Coordinates of C-alpha atoms in Angstrom, one line a residue:
M1 CA 0.0 0.0 0.0
T2 CA 1.5 3.4 -1.0
R3 CA 1.6 6.7 1.0
T4 CA -1.0 8.1 -1.4
D5 CA -3.3 5.3 -0.5
H6 CA -3.0 6.2 3.1
A7 CA -3.7 9.8 2.4
A8 CA -6.8 8.9 0.4
R9 CA -8.3 6.9 3.3
P10 CA -10.5 9.1 5.6
E11 CA -9.1 9.4 9.1
T12 CA -12.4 8.1 10.7
E13 CA -12.4 4.9 8.6
R14 CA -10.6 2.0 10.3
P15 CA -9.8 -1.3 8.7
P16 CA -12.0 -4.2 10.0
P17 CA -10.4 -6.2 12.7
L18 CA -8.9 -9.6 11.7
G19 CA -8.5 -12.9 13.4
P20 CA -9.5 -13.6 17.0
R21 CA -10.5 -9.9 17.5
R22 CA -13.1 -10.1 14.7
S23 CA -14.5 -13.4 16.1
A24 CA -14.8 -11.8 19.5
L25 CA -16.7 -8.8 18.2
R26 CA -19.1 -11.1 16.3
A27 CA -19.7 -13.2 19.5
R28 CA -20.3 -10.0 21.5
R29 CA -22.8 -8.7 18.9
A30 CA -24.6 -12.1 18.9
L31 CA -24.9 -12.0 22.7
R32 CA -26.4 -8.5 22.5
E33 CA -29.0 -9.5 19.9
R34 CA -29.9 -12.8 21.6
P35 CA -32.4 -11.4 24.1
A36 CA -34.3 -9.5 21.4
A37 CA -34.3 -12.6 19.2
A38 CA -35.7 -14.6 22.1
L39 CA -38.7 -12.3 22.3
V40 CA -40.0 -13.7 19.0
W41 CA -40.9 -17.0 20.6
L42 CA -41.0 -16.0 24.3
L43 CA -43.8 -13.4 24.1
P44 CA -46.2 -15.7 22.2
A45 CA -45.5 -18.5 24.6
L46 CA -46.2 -16.3 27.6
A47 CA -49.4 -14.9 26.1
T48 CA -50.6 -18.4 25.3
L49 CA -49.7 -19.6 28.8
A50 CA -51.6 -16.7 30.4
A51 CA -54.7 -17.3 28.3
G52 CA -54.6 -21.0 29.2
L53 CA -54.2 -20.4 32.9
Y54 CA -57.0 -17.9 33.0
R55 CA -60.0 -19.5 34.8
I56 CA -58.5 -22.9 34.2
S57 CA -60.8 -24.6 36.8
T58 CA -64.0 -22.8 35.8
P59 CA -65.3 -25.0 33.0
V60 CA -66.8 -28.2 34.3
L61 CA -65.2 -31.4 33.1
W62 CA -67.3 -32.8 30.3
H63 CA -67.6 -36.5 29.4
D64 CA -64.5 -36.6 27.1
E65 CA -62.4 -35.3 30.0
L66 CA -64.2 -37.8 32.4
A67 CA -63.0 -40.6 30.1
T68 CA -59.5 -39.4 30.6
L69 CA -60.0 -39.2 34.3
T70 CA -61.4 -42.7 34.8
V71 CA -58.5 -44.1 32.8
V72 CA -55.5 -42.2 34.2
R73 CA -56.5 -43.0 37.8
R74 CA -56.0 -46.7 37.2
P75 CA -52.8 -48.7 37.9
R76 CA -50.5 -48.7 34.9
G77 CA -51.1 -52.4 34.2
A78 CA -54.9 -51.9 34.2
L79 CA -54.5 -48.9 31.9
L80 CA -52.4 -50.9 29.4
D81 CA -54.9 -53.7 29.5
M82 CA -57.7 -51.4 28.7
L83 CA -55.8 -50.0 25.6
Q84 CA -56.0 -53.4 24.0
N85 CA -59.8 -53.0 23.8
V86 CA -60.5 -49.3 23.4
D87 CA -58.9 -45.8 23.1
A88 CA -55.5 -47.1 22.1
V89 CA -55.0 -43.9 20.0
H90 CA -55.0 -41.9 23.2
G91 CA -52.7 -44.3 25.1
A92 CA -49.6 -42.2 25.0
Y93 CA -51.5 -39.2 26.4
Y94 CA -53.1 -41.4 29.1
L95 CA -49.7 -42.7 30.2
L96 CA -48.3 -39.2 30.4
L97 CA -51.2 -37.9 32.5
H98 CA -51.2 -41.0 34.6
Y99 CA -47.7 -40.2 35.9
W100 CA -48.4 -36.5 36.1
I101 CA -51.3 -36.9 38.5
D102 CA -49.2 -39.3 40.6
L103 CA -47.0 -36.3 41.2
F104 CA -49.4 -33.4 41.2
G105 CA -52.9 -34.7 41.9
D106 CA -56.0 -34.7 39.7
S107 CA -57.7 -31.4 40.5
P108 CA -59.1 -29.6 37.4
A109 CA -56.2 -27.3 37.2
M110 CA -53.6 -30.1 37.4
L111 CA -55.5 -32.2 34.9
R112 CA -55.4 -29.4 32.4
L113 CA -52.0 -27.8 33.2
P114 CA -50.0 -30.2 30.9
T115 CA -52.1 -29.2 27.9
V116 CA -51.7 -25.5 28.8
L117 CA -48.0 -26.0 28.7
A118 CA -48.2 -27.9 25.4
M119 CA -50.1 -25.0 23.8
A120 CA -47.6 -22.5 25.1
A121 CA -44.8 -24.5 23.6
A122 CA -46.7 -24.8 20.3
A123 CA -47.0 -21.0 20.2
A124 CA -43.2 -20.8 20.5
C125 CA -42.7 -23.3 17.7
A126 CA -45.1 -21.5 15.4
A127 CA -43.3 -18.2 16.0
L128 CA -39.9 -19.8 15.3
A129 CA -41.3 -21.4 12.1
G130 CA -42.7 -18.0 11.1
R131 CA -39.3 -16.4 11.6
R132 CA -37.6 -18.9 9.4
M133 CA -40.1 -18.6 6.7
F134 CA -40.9 -14.9 6.7
G135 CA -38.6 -13.0 9.1
A136 CA -38.6 -12.0 12.8
R137 CA -41.6 -9.6 12.6
A138 CA -43.7 -12.2 10.9
G139 CA -42.7 -14.8 13.4
L140 CA -43.6 -12.7 16.4
T141 CA -46.9 -11.7 14.8
A142 CA -47.7 -15.4 14.0
G143 CA -47.0 -16.5 17.5
L144 CA -49.3 -13.7 19.0
L145 CA -52.0 -14.5 16.5
F146 CA -51.8 -18.2 17.5
A147 CA -52.3 -17.1 21.1
L148 CA -55.4 -15.1 20.1
I149 CA -57.1 -18.1 18.4
P150 CA -60.0 -19.1 20.7
A151 CA -59.6 -22.8 19.9
V152 CA -56.1 -22.6 21.3
T153 CA -57.3 -21.3 24.7
R154 CA -60.3 -23.7 24.7
Y155 CA -58.3 -26.8 24.1
A156 CA -55.4 -25.7 26.2
Q157 CA -57.8 -26.3 29.0
E158 CA -59.1 -29.7 27.9
A159 CA -57.7 -32.8 29.5
R160 CA -57.3 -34.6 26.1
S161 CA -54.4 -35.1 23.7
Y162 CA -55.3 -32.4 21.2
A163 CA -53.0 -29.6 22.6
F164 CA -50.0 -32.0 22.4
V165 CA -50.9 -32.9 18.8
V166 CA -50.8 -29.1 17.9
L167 CA -47.4 -28.9 19.6
L168 CA -46.0 -31.8 17.7
A169 CA -47.4 -30.5 14.4
A170 CA -45.8 -27.1 15.0
A171 CA -42.5 -28.8 16.2
A172 CA -42.5 -31.0 13.1
M173 CA -42.9 -28.0 10.8
L174 CA -40.1 -26.2 12.6
L175 CA -37.8 -29.2 12.5
L176 CA -38.5 -29.7 8.8
L177 CA -37.4 -26.2 8.1
R178 CA -34.3 -26.7 10.1
A179 CA -33.5 -29.9 8.2
L180 CA -34.0 -28.2 4.8
E181 CA -31.8 -25.3 5.9
R182 CA -28.9 -27.5 6.9
P183 CA -29.5 -31.2 6.2
G184 CA -27.9 -33.7 8.4
P185 CA -28.6 -37.0 10.2
V186 CA -29.3 -35.5 13.6
R187 CA -31.8 -33.0 12.2
W188 CA -33.6 -35.6 10.1
L189 CA -33.7 -37.9 13.1
C190 CA -35.3 -35.2 15.2
Y191 CA -37.9 -34.6 12.5
G192 CA -38.7 -38.3 12.3
A193 CA -39.1 -38.4 16.1
A194 CA -41.6 -35.6 16.0
V195 CA -43.6 -37.4 13.3
A196 CA -43.7 -40.6 15.4
A197 CA -44.7 -38.7 18.5
A198 CA -47.5 -36.9 16.6
G199 CA -48.8 -40.2 15.3
Y200 CA -48.8 -41.8 18.8
L201 CA -50.8 -38.8 20.1
H202 CA -53.3 -38.8 17.2
L203 CA -52.9 -40.8 14.0
V204 CA -55.1 -38.4 11.9
S205 CA -52.4 -35.7 12.4
L206 CA -50.0 -37.6 10.2
V207 CA -51.7 -36.2 7.1
F208 CA -49.5 -33.2 7.6
L209 CA -46.8 -35.2 5.9
C210 CA -48.6 -34.5 2.6
A211 CA -48.0 -30.8 3.0
H212 CA -44.4 -31.4 4.2
A213 CA -43.8 -33.5 1.1
V214 CA -44.8 -30.5 -1.0
G215 CA -42.5 -28.2 1.0
V216 CA -39.6 -30.6 0.4
A217 CA -40.4 -30.7 -3.3
L218 CA -40.4 -27.0 -3.6
H219 CA -37.0 -26.8 -1.8
W220 CA -35.5 -29.5 -4.0
W221 CA -36.9 -27.8 -7.2
K222 CA -34.6 -24.8 -6.4
E223 CA -31.7 -26.9 -5.3
R224 CA -32.0 -29.9 -7.7
S225 CA -28.5 -31.1 -7.1
Q226 CA -29.2 -31.9 -3.4
W227 CA -30.8 -35.3 -3.7
R228 CA -30.0 -35.9 -0.1
I229 CA -32.8 -33.6 0.9
P230 CA -35.7 -35.6 -0.5
V231 CA -34.0 -38.9 0.4
G232 CA -33.5 -37.6 4.0
F233 CA -37.2 -36.6 4.2
V234 CA -38.5 -39.9 2.9
L235 CA -36.3 -41.8 5.3
A236 CA -37.2 -39.7 8.3
A237 CA -40.9 -39.5 7.6
G238 CA -41.0 -43.2 6.7
L239 CA -39.2 -44.1 9.9
G240 CA -41.6 -42.0 12.0
V241 CA -44.7 -43.6 10.4
A242 CA -43.2 -47.1 10.7
C243 CA -42.8 -46.5 14.4
T244 CA -46.5 -46.0 14.7
Y245 CA -47.4 -49.2 13.0
P246 CA -48.4 -51.1 16.2
L247 CA -50.8 -48.2 17.0
I248 CA -52.2 -48.2 13.5
K249 CA -52.9 -51.9 13.7
L250 CA -54.5 -51.8 17.1
G251 CA -56.3 -48.5 16.7
G252 CA -57.7 -49.4 13.3
G253 CA -59.7 -52.2 14.9
Q254 CA -61.2 -49.9 17.5
A255 CA -62.2 -47.0 15.2
G256 CA -65.7 -48.2 14.4
R257 CA -66.6 -48.4 18.1
Q258 CA -65.1 -45.0 19.0
I259 CA -65.9 -42.7 16.1
G260 CA -68.4 -44.6 14.1
W261 CA -71.0 -42.0 15.0
I262 CA -69.2 -39.1 13.2
P263 CA -71.2 -38.4 9.9
K264 CA -69.6 -38.4 6.5
P265 CA -68.7 -34.8 5.5
Q266 CA -70.6 -33.0 2.8
P267 CA -68.9 -30.8 0.1
G268 CA -70.0 -27.6 1.9
D269 CA -68.2 -28.8 5.1
L270 CA -64.9 -27.9 3.5
I271 CA -65.9 -24.2 4.0
G272 CA -68.3 -24.5 6.9
I273 CA -65.9 -26.3 9.3
W274 CA -63.4 -23.4 9.6
P275 CA -65.2 -21.4 12.3
Q276 CA -65.4 -24.5 14.4
V277 CA -61.7 -25.3 13.8
F278 CA -60.8 -21.8 15.1
A279 CA -63.7 -21.7 17.6
S280 CA -64.6 -18.2 16.2
A281 CA -66.2 -17.0 13.0
P282 CA -64.4 -13.6 13.3
M283 CA -61.0 -15.3 13.7
A284 CA -61.7 -17.4 10.7
A285 CA -62.3 -14.3 8.7
V286 CA -59.2 -12.5 10.0
L287 CA -56.9 -15.5 9.2
F288 CA -58.3 -15.9 5.7
L289 CA -57.9 -12.2 5.0
A290 CA -54.4 -12.0 6.4
A291 CA -53.3 -15.2 4.6
A292 CA -54.5 -13.7 1.3
L293 CA -52.6 -10.5 2.1
A294 CA -49.4 -12.5 2.7
W295 CA -49.3 -13.2 -1.1
G296 CA -48.4 -9.6 -1.5
G297 CA -45.0 -10.5 -0.1
E298 CA -41.9 -11.8 -2.0
R299 CA -41.1 -15.2 -0.4
R300 CA -43.1 -17.3 -2.9
R301 CA -41.7 -20.6 -1.8
S302 CA -42.6 -20.0 1.8
L303 CA -46.0 -18.7 0.8
V304 CA -46.8 -21.9 -1.2
F305 CA -45.6 -24.1 1.6
G306 CA -47.5 -22.2 4.3
T307 CA -50.7 -22.3 2.2
V308 CA -50.4 -26.0 1.5
A309 CA -49.7 -26.8 5.2
A310 CA -52.8 -24.8 6.2
V311 CA -55.3 -26.3 3.7
L312 CA -54.1 -29.6 2.2
P313 CA -54.3 -31.7 5.4
V314 CA -58.0 -30.7 5.9
V315 CA -58.8 -31.5 2.3
T316 CA -57.0 -34.9 2.7
V317 CA -59.0 -35.8 5.8
W318 CA -62.2 -34.9 4.0
T319 CA -61.3 -37.1 1.1
I320 CA -60.3 -40.0 3.4
S321 CA -63.5 -39.7 5.3
Q322 CA -65.5 -40.1 2.1
R323 CA -63.9 -43.4 1.3
A324 CA -63.1 -44.9 4.7
D325 CA -65.4 -47.0 6.8
V326 CA -65.5 -44.2 9.4
S327 CA -65.3 -40.4 9.2
Y328 CA -62.4 -38.5 10.7
F329 CA -63.7 -35.1 9.6
M330 CA -64.3 -33.4 13.0
P331 CA -63.0 -29.9 14.1
K332 CA -60.9 -31.1 17.0
Y333 CA -59.2 -33.7 14.8
L334 CA -58.0 -30.9 12.5
F335 CA -56.4 -28.5 15.1
F336 CA -52.9 -29.5 14.0
V337 CA -53.3 -27.0 11.1
L338 CA -53.6 -24.0 13.5
P339 CA -49.8 -23.3 13.6
A340 CA -49.6 -23.2 9.8
W341 CA -52.6 -20.8 9.7
A342 CA -51.0 -18.5 12.3
V343 CA -47.7 -18.5 10.4
L344 CA -49.4 -17.6 7.1
A345 CA -51.6 -14.9 8.6
G346 CA -48.7 -13.5 10.6
A347 CA -46.8 -13.1 7.3
G348 CA -49.7 -11.1 5.9
I349 CA -50.1 -8.7 8.8
A350 CA -46.3 -8.2 9.1
L351 CA -46.2 -6.6 5.7
V352 CA -47.3 -3.4 7.3
R353 CA -45.2 -1.2 9.6
V354 CA -44.7 -2.1 13.2
R355 CA -47.4 0.4 14.3
G356 CA -49.8 -1.2 11.9
V357 CA -49.0 -4.7 13.3
V358 CA -49.8 -3.5 16.8
V359 CA -53.1 -1.9 15.7
A360 CA -54.0 -5.0 13.8
L361 CA -53.4 -7.3 16.8
L362 CA -55.4 -5.0 19.1
A363 CA -58.2 -5.1 16.6
V364 CA -58.2 -8.9 16.4
T365 CA -58.1 -9.0 20.2
A366 CA -61.3 -6.9 20.4
M367 CA -63.0 -9.0 17.7
V368 CA -62.4 -12.4 19.3
T369 CA -62.9 -11.4 23.0
P370 CA -66.5 -12.5 23.0
D371 CA -65.4 -15.9 21.8
H372 CA -62.7 -16.1 24.5
V373 CA -65.3 -15.2 27.1
A374 CA -67.6 -17.9 25.8
V375 CA -65.0 -20.7 25.9
H376 CA -64.3 -19.9 29.6
Q377 CA -67.9 -20.4 30.8
P378 CA -68.7 -23.2 33.3
L379 CA -70.5 -25.4 30.7
S380 CA -68.4 -24.4 27.7
H381 CA -66.6 -27.7 27.3
G382 CA -69.8 -29.5 26.3
A383 CA -70.1 -27.1 23.3
Y384 CA -67.5 -29.0 21.4
T385 CA -68.6 -27.6 18.0
Y386 CA -68.6 -23.9 19.1
P387 CA -69.6 -21.5 17.7
E388 CA -72.1 -24.0 16.1
P389 CA -74.6 -25.0 18.9
V390 CA -74.7 -28.6 20.1
T391 CA -78.4 -29.6 19.6
W392 CA -78.4 -33.3 20.5
F393 CA -77.6 -33.0 24.2
T394 CA -77.6 -30.5 27.0
P395 CA -74.2 -30.0 28.7
L396 CA -74.1 -31.8 32.0
D397 CA -73.3 -29.7 35.1
Y398 CA -71.7 -32.4 37.3
R399 CA -70.5 -29.8 39.7
A400 CA -73.9 -28.4 40.5
A401 CA -75.4 -31.9 40.9
A402 CA -72.6 -32.8 43.3
G403 CA -73.3 -29.6 45.2
I404 CA -77.0 -30.7 45.7
V405 CA -76.0 -34.1 47.0
A406 CA -73.3 -32.7 49.3
A407 CA -75.7 -30.2 50.8
G408 CA -78.3 -32.9 51.7
Y409 CA -75.9 -35.8 52.5
R410 CA -76.2 -37.9 55.6
P411 CA -73.8 -40.7 56.6
G412 CA -75.2 -44.0 55.3
D413 CA -76.6 -42.5 52.1
A414 CA -76.0 -44.4 48.8
A415 CA -76.4 -43.5 45.2
A416 CA -77.8 -44.8 41.9
Y417 CA -76.9 -43.3 38.5
G418 CA -79.3 -43.2 35.6
Q419 CA -78.1 -42.6 32.0
Q420 CA -80.3 -41.3 29.2
Q421 CA -80.8 -44.2 26.7
F422 CA -79.0 -46.3 29.3
S423 CA -75.6 -45.3 27.9
P424 CA -72.8 -45.2 30.5
W425 CA -70.5 -43.0 28.5
W426 CA -72.2 -39.9 29.9
G427 CA -70.1 -40.6 33.0
V428 CA -72.6 -39.3 35.5
D429 CA -71.1 -41.5 38.2
T430 CA -67.6 -40.4 37.5
G431 CA -68.4 -36.7 37.0
V432 CA -70.6 -36.3 40.1
G433 CA -68.3 -38.4 42.2
Y434 CA -65.3 -36.3 41.1
Y435 CA -66.9 -33.1 42.4
L436 CA -68.2 -34.5 45.7
P437 CA -66.2 -33.4 48.7
P438 CA -64.1 -36.2 50.5
R439 CA -66.6 -36.4 53.4
V440 CA -69.3 -37.6 51.1
R441 CA -69.0 -41.3 50.4
L442 CA -71.8 -43.0 48.4
R443 CA -71.9 -46.6 47.4
D444 CA -73.2 -47.2 43.9
M445 CA -76.2 -49.5 44.5
L446 CA -76.6 -50.4 40.8
L447 CA -72.9 -51.0 39.9
G448 CA -72.1 -54.4 38.4
Q449 CA -68.4 -54.4 37.2
S450 CA -66.3 -51.3 37.0
G451 CA -64.6 -50.2 33.8
E452 CA -61.3 -51.2 35.3
Q453 CA -62.5 -54.7 36.0
L454 CA -63.8 -55.0 32.4
D455 CA -60.7 -53.5 30.9
D456 CA -63.0 -50.9 29.3
L457 CA -63.9 -47.2 29.8
W458 CA -67.2 -47.5 31.5
P459 CA -68.9 -49.8 34.1
T460 CA -71.9 -52.2 33.8
L461 CA -75.1 -52.4 35.8
S462 CA -75.6 -55.0 38.5
P463 CA -77.2 -58.2 37.2
D464 CA -79.6 -58.5 40.2
P465 CA -80.5 -55.0 41.5
A466 CA -83.3 -56.3 43.8
K467 CA -80.8 -58.6 45.6
T468 CA -78.3 -55.8 46.1
L469 CA -80.9 -53.4 47.4
D470 CA -82.3 -56.0 49.8
T471 CA -78.9 -56.9 51.1
V472 CA -77.6 -53.4 51.8
A473 CA -80.9 -51.6 52.3
P474 CA -79.5 -48.0 52.7
P475 CA -82.0 -45.7 54.3
R476 CA -81.7 -43.1 51.5
I477 CA -80.5 -43.2 47.8
W478 CA -79.6 -40.3 45.7
L479 CA -80.8 -41.1 42.1
V480 CA -78.6 -38.9 39.9
S481 CA -79.5 -39.1 36.2
K482 CA -78.6 -37.8 32.8
D483 CA -82.0 -36.2 32.4
D484 CA -83.4 -33.1 30.7
G485 CA -86.4 -33.0 33.0
G486 CA -89.3 -35.4 33.8
D487 CA -89.4 -38.8 35.5
P488 CA -85.9 -39.7 36.7
F489 CA -86.8 -43.4 36.7
T490 CA -87.1 -43.4 33.0
T491 CA -83.3 -43.1 32.8
L492 CA -83.0 -46.7 34.1
P493 CA -83.8 -49.9 32.4
P494 CA -87.3 -51.0 33.6
P495 CA -86.2 -53.8 36.0
Y496 CA -83.9 -51.4 37.8
A497 CA -86.5 -48.7 38.0
K498 CA -89.0 -51.2 39.4
A499 CA -86.6 -52.5 42.0
L500 CA -86.1 -48.9 43.3
Q501 CA -89.7 -47.9 43.1
D502 CA -90.8 -51.1 45.0
R503 CA -88.5 -50.2 47.9
Y504 CA -88.2 -46.4 47.9
V505 CA -90.4 -43.3 47.5
Q506 CA -89.2 -40.1 46.0
K507 CA -88.9 -37.3 48.6
S508 CA -87.3 -34.5 46.5
Y509 CA -86.3 -33.6 43.0
R510 CA -83.9 -31.0 41.7
Q511 CA -82.9 -30.2 38.1
V512 CA -79.6 -28.7 36.9
S513 CA -78.2 -28.5 33.4
G514 CA -78.6 -31.9 31.9
I515 CA -78.8 -33.8 35.2
S516 CA -81.6 -34.5 37.7
V517 CA -81.1 -35.3 41.4
A518 CA -83.8 -37.2 43.2
L519 CA -83.7 -38.2 46.8
L520 CA -85.3 -41.6 47.5
V521 CA -86.3 -42.7 51.0
H522 CA -86.8 -46.3 52.0
R523 CA -90.4 -47.4 52.5

């Protein structure tokens, strides 16, 4: 370098540092930026956690959650035996919750806390996936939008596996993006593990692999020389699915009993189901509009993948349900697309300036607040198709029925449980018993074999009710029935109703939502 060159260089300009000094400066800059980068996933996770914890014990457990309760309270061996007959598809979740309540108890809050944590983690994964696809602003917006979806709050507070399915779908999408960014055995193995875990928590969720295959094809189309990417995907996804084969074989034989009642979907359901998937018609409109606006951006490959991930799995489930022996087209079976919708909509909103993003999120909050209020009501969990009303049954208020029994209880009282259409899956015995205080102990006078003894979900009735009533002869019996009003004895098979009426007279009758409570006194 000549003297003239030195003179031409401005005095304020310094040559960039070299060697170790340059590496130290980069590390220092990365440390300064890390807290800000963490906010992209941390804020959505905290927002989802706060929404999930709000009034977590207020909604009364409904009969799906009571099915969880009656299973996870059993010894591990009895739980595994039951899975051979029914509900194998929920077995992984049952085992997880079984060990959880051993540590923390089975209060409503503790039953639901694992799913709240799962949804919070799903929000973080959605934000990180959005950042990889569309940038940090879009990632943060996606995560906050995810937290605002009423279905996220609603099913964060349900003691079933759906929140974990959402988490694993979001994690699988994030892990796929990481594997495409820098392919390697460890990253593909992590992706395959997420696929297997999603399958073990809900087999229907594996249809997201169709969308992932499109994403891999789009990536390979640009980088055609990298054959290791499609090969890695096929091996990882194939290994994940192969790991679920025992569950596919076992659960396939149980599907008719468990979900045979779900009707085949109609063509219009492909449009009509979205408000139920989001648990909000306004949120459905917002997400559709924001997703459409996202196409004004530049990252076409990410836009195509996001759109396919949000829509294709639902279309696939609809198609399978048309051809299969049973239908899988139900809103709660489709929640695994929520992270993809949040990412796509977040990309659309993030196209405006920061102030516009804040205004948009506040406006969305105001629009969906009524839905959030609705899903926190005491009987909201029975409205599983919200905002569409459930017309074929009245939500059961087990807590109010238990309060009536507890208020009038005397030592020596017993119970009998009636089920509308004589179906035990309403769980009146389990639900009312769960909410009774410890001081109230009621023997079930009509119980035959328990669900645990049968290696099944629900119990059977006693084969000889008259003999049981004559042997024990309790002075008073609380007849608690799945009943929308009228004669509580009609909720029992005629021989059981006659056995009670021959020996007892009805002294009082109270009605709460979906349940009647009658006090019978010995003649």
